[in-house]
Amino acid sequence: MTKQIILIGAGLSTQSLVPYLKSKLEMYDWNLCVLDKDLATAERRLGEVNERCSAGSLDITDTIALATALNGAHLVISMVPAHMHLSIAKACIAHKAHLVTASYLTPEMRALDLEAKENGLVFLNECGLDPGIDHMSAARLLDGIRADGGEIVLFESFTGGLLSPASEGDNPWRYKFTWNPRNVVLAGQGGAVKFIQEGKYKYIPPHMVFRRTEFMNVEGYGRFEGLANRDSLKYREAYGLENVATLYRGTLRRPGFARAWDSFVKLGMTDDSYTIEHTNTLSFREFTNLFLAYNPHDSVELKLKYYLGIPQDSDIFTKLQWVGLFSNQTFPFTSGTPAQCLEYILKQVWTLHEEDRDLIVMFHKIGWKKDGELGMIESSMGVEGKNSSQTAMASTVGLPLGIATKLILTGEPMVTGVQMPITAQWYHPILNELANDFGVIFHEKELPYAGY
Amino acid sequence: MTKQIILIGAGLSTQSLVPYLKSKLEMYDWNLCVLDKDLATAERRLGEVNERCSAGSLDITDTIALATALNGAHLVISMVPAHMHLSIAKACIAHKAHLVTASYLTPEMRALDLEAKENGLVFLNECGLDPGIDHMSAARLLDGIRADGGEIVLFESFTGGLLSPASEGDNPWRYKFTWNPRNVVLAGQGGAVKFIQEGKYKYIPPHMVFRRTEFMNVEGYGRFEGLANRDSLKYREAYGLENVATLYRGTLRRPGFARAWDSFVKLGMTDDSYTIEHTNTLSFREFTNLFLAYNPHDSVELKLKYYLGIPQDSDIFTKLQWVGLFSNQTFPFTSGTPAQCLEYILKQVWTLHEEDRDLIVMFHKIGWKKDGELGMIESSMGVEGKNSSQTAMASTVGLPLGIATKLILTGEPMVTGVQMPITAQWYHPILNELANDFGVIFHEKELPYAGY
């Protein structure tokens, strides 16, 4: 029987997913319908149409339209913003369709577990890159160590969406936006960071996150700094790491990124809680001056260096100057939060050029204990994008969703209910296909135990 | 006719208010009823009972009990926590009783304006110290300059609740709690600080507030540092300062306080958003270590100094050591937020001893322009408490409420409705009585204009 796949949300992250699905339609007797709020986006994403695929527009807040769209669907891939998944999930239950997403599993989604099971449905969440490939590669390593009689004593895991060295040019940050710029600007905000080091709980206040980094080398890709995620303890139970002495999850950037970014935080430019009026009358330079003490004689540059204690010859200042913090360019909008203004400034220099190639790097460090002996495994993965339309980010987010879709619709009967891809039924086939067909390969290295 | 005054809430801030009211009962034919959630607190506060005064208990969440208590009341003084005023205000309308509070005027309270007016009632808010005496003394100065044909170009206003130099001893912070410790620990949190300097808007993120201070001398009381309040622009309209070039409101501390307090902020110890478990197994020293990187060899002291960049010979470290951050004392409670733990640590050393005397200092700096000429007035006030049972804080918060009560019940008919004491009907008689009878005296000084 022909099976109907509905993809809702046709943003950048579906760049690789749609071609993947299209390439399988004939073979597996699937139809694909790509829906987006904006019809042109859906059509552009789908590209060439044939009798097995179509594009359409859908406003998911319109419950009747949503129900109509899901009529006859076997599986829905939801790529809408995270807070919109729930209504789609409920419609999936009503229409008995499986659901696959790359977003964080919420308590509201988890509450649908029983209903999903009763209807024989798989609701797979966090099946993109981070969360997604990080879970799968970590779970595979952890299960391997445990199967071998080992006990886990240390777990660190880092992922970064960066720029290929080939595309860095003279960019002193060695970074561009390869994902939602707003999320990058707001990163590190919210509650305190919590993790465990050698059995001791550790806390970092949000405004100090960019000052507490650790460095690491990832073979083949060079040196990086790791910044703590807010949620290091979040997967403690899911990963079975209740007794681990060190548990740390984080984000990778090139060394020096965090210290320079900390300047934005200290100035208050990442604040999204209040609105500055008349931004259209402000230059980037005047925007910067809003956060510095009044003095009619000193330059904005000197006031900033003095306030933040940045030495004259520091690369931090070079980075701030390079992004245009002191430029006379103006904002096109009439009002905005500091974070929105900063995002606009950064977009001028951090938007990928057509030929730019991005880079995804993932790094796990796992310590184990077996028969009284300690050991350590480092596992690393790097993928480069081809250009700004075929990014490594879109491949690593989208392909796991595509492969999961294939597993649900064609493979062995999968365990049903609300879940993450941390069991072998998911991680083996998905990681294998990613490695064999798409070059997403993890390199593992045994090391003597060094602790945190 | 005998008039009934109901005081709801008999906390520390009513130390001076109750004796003030008691001393007037006979003269003005008033009765006073002091109510508190806790009967013993109300009785202790009232002291000696006679036929004109009584103490009782009241749970203000019990609407029937509240209605019974307000039966026959002419005026209610509400000293309960700020968020509880509204139900009292509504009951005041039902019982046609005036209302006086020392708390910030909320939009919900303001919405009762018409109803209060229709019932001929005065609902006076922000009539304590800060807010209260700051409004009154500022408004008197501003009105005086304007009456003389001047225009206001600069307005700065600072208040501090500190320690009399006589009671500082070897306390390197020159500070103790003279008000709700929890509010002191949480100060500076929430949104960004906003103010205007020489016509330019300025913003400070909350975590940098303790690094952006200015120094000032208050004649007779020495040198202080001023920290920006979050709400400098809040009274812009109320004060008629829409066109002023500099508008800055703040809090006074002794120099060096803010830099040392900034260490708590940087460590994350003022965070109130998450709970640390098993605090009863932690020493103050181990609590401090929660916020420092793991290292089995280095001392907590050195890790802290290194992390915060505190030089070996700095007074900041002396202050942190003095409050007990490295002590082996333990917490008596089983769980708490970092802010609750810090409050407990500070209470060990910052609680007033019986003989300790507190100090209230207020300082205004107002710039004016008249006939093309610029000038400046500094106005300062200082009051010392007698001991920990008769604090300057309690006098300056409570006496304005008592005097306002007298004005409403005995004086000229006052303008009705929801208001703050920023009009001459309030500030003249209240400031005069405070000066003549209680030594709360403002000293004014004309200076050449110096700008911000």
CSV table of C-alpha atoms in Angstrom, one decimal, chain A residues 191-194 197-208 211-212 265-269 271 273-277 289-295 303 307-308 452, chain B residues 191-194 197-208 211-212 265-269 271 273-277 289-295 303 307-308 452:
chain,number,residue,atom,x,y,z
A,191,GLY,CA,19.0,29.6,34.3
A,192,ALA,CA,22.3,28.6,35.8
A,193,VAL,CA,24.5,26.0,34.2
A,194,LYS,CA,24.7,22.8,36.3
A,197,GLN,CA,32.9,17.2,38.0
A,198,GLU,CA,34.5,14.3,39.8
A,199,GLY,CA,31.5,13.7,42.0
A,200,LYS,CA,31.0,17.4,42.8
A,201,TYR,CA,28.1,19.4,41.7
A,202,LYS,CA,29.1,22.6,39.9
A,203,TYR,CA,27.1,25.7,39.0
A,204,ILE,CA,27.9,28.6,36.7
A,205,PRO,CA,25.7,31.7,36.6
A,206,PRO,CA,24.5,32.4,33.0
A,207,HIS,CA,26.5,35.7,32.7
A,208,MET,CA,29.7,33.8,33.4
A,211,ARG,CA,34.3,32.7,30.9
A,212,ARG,CA,34.3,29.1,31.9
A,265,VAL,CA,27.2,39.8,27.5
A,266,LYS,CA,29.0,42.2,29.8
A,267,LEU,CA,27.8,45.2,27.7
A,268,GLY,CA,24.3,43.9,27.9
A,269,MET,CA,23.8,43.5,24.2
A,271,ASP,CA,19.4,41.2,26.6
A,273,SER,CA,13.9,41.7,27.8
A,274,TYR,CA,13.4,45.3,26.9
A,275,THR,CA,13.0,47.5,23.8
A,276,ILE,CA,15.2,50.4,22.6
A,277,GLU,CA,13.1,53.0,20.7
A,289,ASN,CA,27.6,53.7,23.2
A,290,LEU,CA,24.2,53.1,24.9
A,291,PHE,CA,26.0,50.5,27.2
A,292,LEU,CA,29.0,52.8,28.1
A,293,ALA,CA,29.3,55.5,30.6
A,294,TYR,CA,28.7,59.1,29.4
A,295,ASN,CA,31.7,61.1,28.5
A,303,LYS,CA,35.4,53.7,26.7
A,307,TYR,CA,35.1,49.4,30.7
A,308,LEU,CA,35.7,45.8,29.8
A,452,TYR,CA,38.2,15.5,34.1
B,191,GLY,CA,15.8,43.6,34.1
B,192,ALA,CA,18.5,45.9,32.8
B,193,VAL,CA,19.1,49.3,34.5
B,194,LYS,CA,18.1,52.3,32.5
B,197,GLN,CA,23.1,60.9,31.2
B,198,GLU,CA,23.4,64.3,29.5
B,199,GLY,CA,20.6,63.5,27.1
B,200,LYS,CA,21.8,60.0,26.3
B,201,TYR,CA,20.0,56.8,27.3
B,202,LYS,CA,22.2,54.4,29.1
B,203,TYR,CA,21.7,50.7,29.9
B,204,ILE,CA,23.5,48.4,32.3
B,205,PRO,CA,22.9,44.6,32.3
B,206,PRO,CA,21.9,43.4,35.8
B,207,HIS,CA,25.1,41.4,36.3
B,208,MET,CA,27.2,44.5,35.8
B,211,ARG,CA,30.7,47.4,38.6
B,212,ARG,CA,29.2,50.7,37.5
B,265,VAL,CA,27.1,37.9,41.6
B,266,LYS,CA,30.0,36.5,39.5
B,267,LEU,CA,30.1,33.3,41.5
B,268,GLY,CA,26.3,32.9,41.0
B,269,MET,CA,25.5,33.0,44.8
B,271,ASP,CA,20.7,33.2,42.0
B,273,SER,CA,16.0,30.4,40.5
B,274,TYR,CA,17.2,26.9,41.4
B,275,THR,CA,17.5,24.8,44.5
B,276,ILE,CA,20.6,23.1,45.8
B,277,GLU,CA,19.8,19.8,47.6
B,289,ASN,CA,33.3,25.5,46.1
B,290,LEU,CA,30.1,24.6,44.2
B,291,PHE,CA,30.8,27.7,42.0
B,292,LEU,CA,34.4,27.0,41.4
B,293,ALA,CA,36.1,24.7,38.9
B,294,TYR,CA,37.0,21.2,40.1
B,295,ASN,CA,40.6,20.7,41.2
B,303,LYS,CA,40.6,28.9,43.2
B,307,TYR,CA,38.7,32.8,39.0
B,308,LEU,CA,37.6,36.3,40.0
B,452,TYR,CA,26.9,64.7,35.5
